[in-house]
Amino acid sequence: MNYEITHLMGVELSSPLVYQLQPVISAYRPHDQPPIHKDFDSCDRKEQESPLSQENILDTYKAIKYNQDLNSLKAKRKYNEKWKGYRTWYNL
């Protein structure tokens, strides 16, 4: 049941009853629209990759097991992410 409380408009209620009905009345008041993604400031958010992500764990494993440079593996992963879907040197 989702109907608005309209029969309480303009009615004077006692103060204890107002405090008891406050959650119900405020639930049915008009609310603002929630912000959407483009309303947020894009410069405020920093893209960070978790050190426990699957890609970072696999890069660390490869660096330890095959004696590879961790920074070059990270650069290779970023390159592959940027050019995903294209035929590139790393994807051959």
Backbone as JSON, one array per atom type, in Angstrom:
{
  "sequence": "MNYEITHLMGVELSSPLVYQLQPVISAYRPHDQPPIHKDFDSCDRKEQESPLSQENILDTYKAIKYNQDLNSLKAKRKYNEKWKGYRTWYNL",
  "N": [[0.84, -1.17, 0.0], [0.86, 1.96, -1.09], [0.09, 4.9, -0.67], [-0.55, 8.39, -0.54], [-0.58, 10.49, 2.37], [-3.07, 12.54, 2.68], [-5.2, 13.52, 4.04], [-4.37, 14.64, 6.43], [-3.49, 17.16, 6.0], [-3.18, 20.5, 6.95], [-4.22, 20.06, 9.48], [-4.28, 20.55, 12.94], [-2.25, 19.09, 15.24], [-1.66, 17.56, 18.42], [1.38, 18.14, 20.24], [2.78, 15.77, 21.27], [1.66, 13.8, 19.62], [2.42, 14.66, 17.11], [5.19, 14.21, 17.19], [5.18, 11.44, 17.4], [4.03, 10.69, 14.97], [5.84, 11.68, 13.18], [7.92, 10.13, 11.72], [6.32, 8.7, 9.9], [4.94, 10.7, 8.52], [7.06, 12.17, 7.37], [8.05, 10.25, 5.69], [6.28, 10.2, 3.59], [6.51, 12.69, 2.46], [7.38, 14.93, -0.25], [10.35, 14.05, -1.86], [13.74, 14.88, -2.83], [15.15, 14.19, -6.07], [17.32, 11.41, -6.43], [20.87, 11.8, -6.86], [22.41, 11.34, -10.05], [24.92, 9.5, -11.93], [26.35, 11.31, -13.59], [26.03, 13.66, -12.24], [27.82, 13.7, -10.18], [31.1, 14.83, -9.26], [33.58, 14.33, -11.52], [36.28, 14.76, -11.36], [36.87, 14.53, -8.74], [37.05, 11.92, -7.97], [39.33, 9.3, -7.69], [40.81, 6.92, -9.69], [41.68, 3.9, -8.49], [43.47, 0.93, -8.19], [42.96, -2.04, -6.49], [45.37, -3.49, -4.31], [44.94, -6.12, -3.84], [43.65, -7.14, -5.99], [42.76, -9.46, -8.59], [44.36, -9.24, -10.86], [46.63, -7.86, -9.91], [47.6, -9.71, -8.05], [48.2, -11.87, -9.74], [50.19, -10.66, -11.32], [52.16, -10.2, -9.4], [52.74, -12.83, -8.7], [53.76, -13.79, -11.16], [55.99, -12.13, -11.35], [57.54, -13.0, -9.22], [57.83, -15.81, -9.68], [58.74, -16.08, -12.38], [60.73, -14.24, -12.51], [60.21, -11.61, -13.45], [59.77, -8.12, -14.26], [57.86, -6.15, -12.14], [56.71, -3.63, -12.61], [56.71, -3.46, -15.4], [54.92, -5.48, -16.01], [52.59, -4.39, -14.97], [52.33, -2.15, -16.63], [51.97, -3.44, -19.06], [49.5, -4.67, -18.59], [47.84, -2.41, -18.32], [48.11, -1.4, -20.91], [46.98, -3.47, -22.43], [44.37, -3.33, -21.45], [43.58, -0.84, -22.38], [43.68, -1.16, -25.16], [41.9, -3.21, -25.63], [40.23, -5.62, -27.55], [41.4, -4.91, -29.92], [43.89, -5.89, -32.29], [46.98, -6.22, -31.07], [50.49, -5.8, -30.26], [51.07, -7.02, -27.77], [48.94, -8.73, -27.5], [49.19, -10.78, -29.29]],
  "CA": [[0.0, 0.0, 0.0], [1.67, 3.16, -1.19], [-0.77, 6.04, -0.96], [-0.12, 9.56, 0.21], [-1.42, 10.93, 3.48], [-3.55, 13.87, 2.31], [-6.26, 13.98, 4.95], [-3.78, 15.3, 7.58], [-3.03, 18.49, 5.62], [-3.85, 21.6, 7.61], [-4.79, 19.64, 10.75], [-3.41, 20.85, 14.07], [-2.12, 17.92, 16.1], [-0.95, 17.82, 19.67], [2.82, 17.96, 20.03], [3.25, 14.38, 21.38], [1.21, 13.04, 18.46], [3.26, 15.08, 15.98], [6.47, 13.5, 17.3], [4.95, 10.02, 17.13], [3.73, 10.5, 13.55], [6.87, 12.31, 12.35], [8.53, 9.24, 10.73], [5.34, 8.34, 8.87], [4.65, 11.89, 7.71], [8.24, 12.52, 6.56], [8.24, 9.23, 4.66], [5.4, 10.49, 2.46], [6.72, 14.02, 1.92], [8.13, 14.86, -1.52], [11.81, 13.99, -1.7], [14.53, 15.25, -4.0], [15.59, 13.08, -6.9], [18.69, 11.03, -6.08], [21.81, 12.22, -7.91], [22.85, 10.3, -10.98], [26.37, 9.41, -12.05], [26.96, 12.49, -14.19], [25.95, 14.77, -11.29], [28.99, 13.68, -9.31], [32.29, 15.45, -9.82], [34.46, 13.26, -12.01], [37.66, 15.06, -10.96], [37.01, 14.26, -7.32], [37.27, 10.49, -7.76], [40.6, 8.82, -8.22], [40.77, 5.5, -10.02], [42.74, 3.15, -7.84], [43.31, -0.51, -8.27], [43.25, -2.67, -5.22], [46.55, -4.36, -4.34], [44.49, -7.5, -3.73], [42.87, -7.54, -7.16], [43.26, -10.67, -9.22], [45.43, -8.89, -11.77], [47.84, -7.56, -9.14], [48.11, -10.95, -7.47], [48.83, -12.65, -10.81], [51.43, -10.0, -11.7], [53.15, -10.47, -8.35], [53.13, -14.23, -8.84], [54.64, -13.9, -12.32], [57.24, -11.44, -11.06], [58.33, -13.84, -8.32], [58.14, -17.11, -10.25], [59.48, -16.01, -13.64], [61.72, -13.18, -12.38], [59.85, -10.52, -14.35], [59.64, -6.8, -13.64], [56.47, -5.9, -11.75], [56.22, -2.41, -13.26], [56.44, -3.74, -16.82], [53.68, -6.26, -16.06], [51.49, -3.45, -14.74], [52.2, -1.35, -17.85], [51.41, -4.33, -20.08], [48.09, -4.85, -18.27], [47.15, -1.17, -18.68], [48.1, -1.33, -22.37], [45.98, -4.43, -22.91], [43.04, -2.84, -21.1], [43.29, 0.29, -23.26], [43.51, -1.62, -26.54], [41.14, -4.46, -25.63], [39.42, -5.77, -28.75], [42.22, -4.65, -31.09], [45.06, -6.77, -32.44], [48.17, -5.46, -30.7], [51.71, -6.58, -30.11], [50.99, -7.84, -26.57], [47.84, -9.7, -27.59], [49.46, -11.83, -30.3]],
  "C": [[0.89, 1.24, 0.0], [0.77, 4.32, -1.61], [-0.36, 7.19, -0.05], [-1.11, 9.9, 1.32], [-1.85, 12.37, 3.15], [-4.59, 14.39, 3.29], [-5.7, 14.62, 6.21], [-3.3, 16.71, 7.25], [-3.86, 19.55, 6.34], [-4.46, 21.24, 8.95], [-3.79, 19.98, 11.86], [-3.43, 19.65, 15.01], [-1.42, 18.32, 17.39], [0.53, 17.48, 19.47], [3.3, 16.53, 20.27], [2.85, 13.53, 20.17], [2.02, 13.4, 17.21], [4.59, 14.33, 16.0], [6.31, 12.01, 17.04], [4.72, 9.76, 15.65], [4.81, 11.05, 12.62], [7.53, 11.35, 11.35], [7.59, 8.89, 9.59], [5.09, 9.52, 7.95], [5.84, 12.24, 6.84], [8.51, 11.47, 5.49], [7.41, 9.53, 3.42], [5.58, 11.9, 1.91], [7.47, 13.91, 0.6], [9.63, 14.93, -1.26], [12.48, 14.48, -2.97], [14.87, 14.0, -4.79], [17.01, 12.69, -6.49], [19.64, 11.44, -7.2], [22.19, 11.04, -8.79], [24.35, 10.43, -11.19], [26.99, 10.68, -12.61], [26.83, 13.72, -13.31], [27.15, 14.82, -10.36], [30.18, 14.3, -10.02], [33.27, 14.36, -10.24], [35.91, 13.51, -11.61], [37.92, 14.7, -9.5], [37.37, 12.81, -7.04], [38.57, 10.06, -8.4], [40.48, 7.32, -8.48], [41.97, 4.81, -9.37], [42.44, 1.67, -7.94], [43.73, -1.11, -6.95], [44.51, -3.52, -5.32], [46.18, -5.84, -4.23], [43.62, -7.92, -4.91], [43.52, -8.75, -7.81], [44.44, -10.36, -10.13], [46.73, -8.6, -11.02], [48.44, -8.81, -8.51], [48.8, -11.8, -8.53], [50.14, -12.01, -11.26], [52.52, -10.24, -10.66], [53.65, -11.91, -8.43], [54.09, -14.42, -10.01], [56.0, -13.26, -12.05], [58.14, -12.3, -10.17], [58.77, -15.12, -9.02], [59.04, -17.02, -11.48], [60.51, -14.88, -13.66], [61.46, -12.05, -13.38], [59.68, -9.23, -13.56], [58.17, -6.5, -13.37], [55.9, -4.66, -12.43], [55.91, -2.64, -14.73], [55.17, -4.58, -16.97], [52.46, -5.37, -15.85], [51.25, -2.6, -15.99], [51.58, -2.18, -18.97], [49.91, -4.53, -19.86], [47.28, -3.61, -18.62], [47.05, -1.02, -20.2], [47.04, -2.26, -22.94], [44.56, -3.99, -22.59], [42.63, -1.7, -22.04], [42.95, -0.19, -24.66], [42.77, -2.95, -26.61], [40.24, -4.51, -26.87], [40.18, -5.49, -30.03], [43.38, -5.64, -31.13], [46.3, -5.96, -32.17], [49.34, -6.39, -30.5], [51.63, -7.51, -28.9], [49.95, -8.95, -26.69], [48.08, -10.79, -28.6], [49.8, -13.14, -29.66]]
}
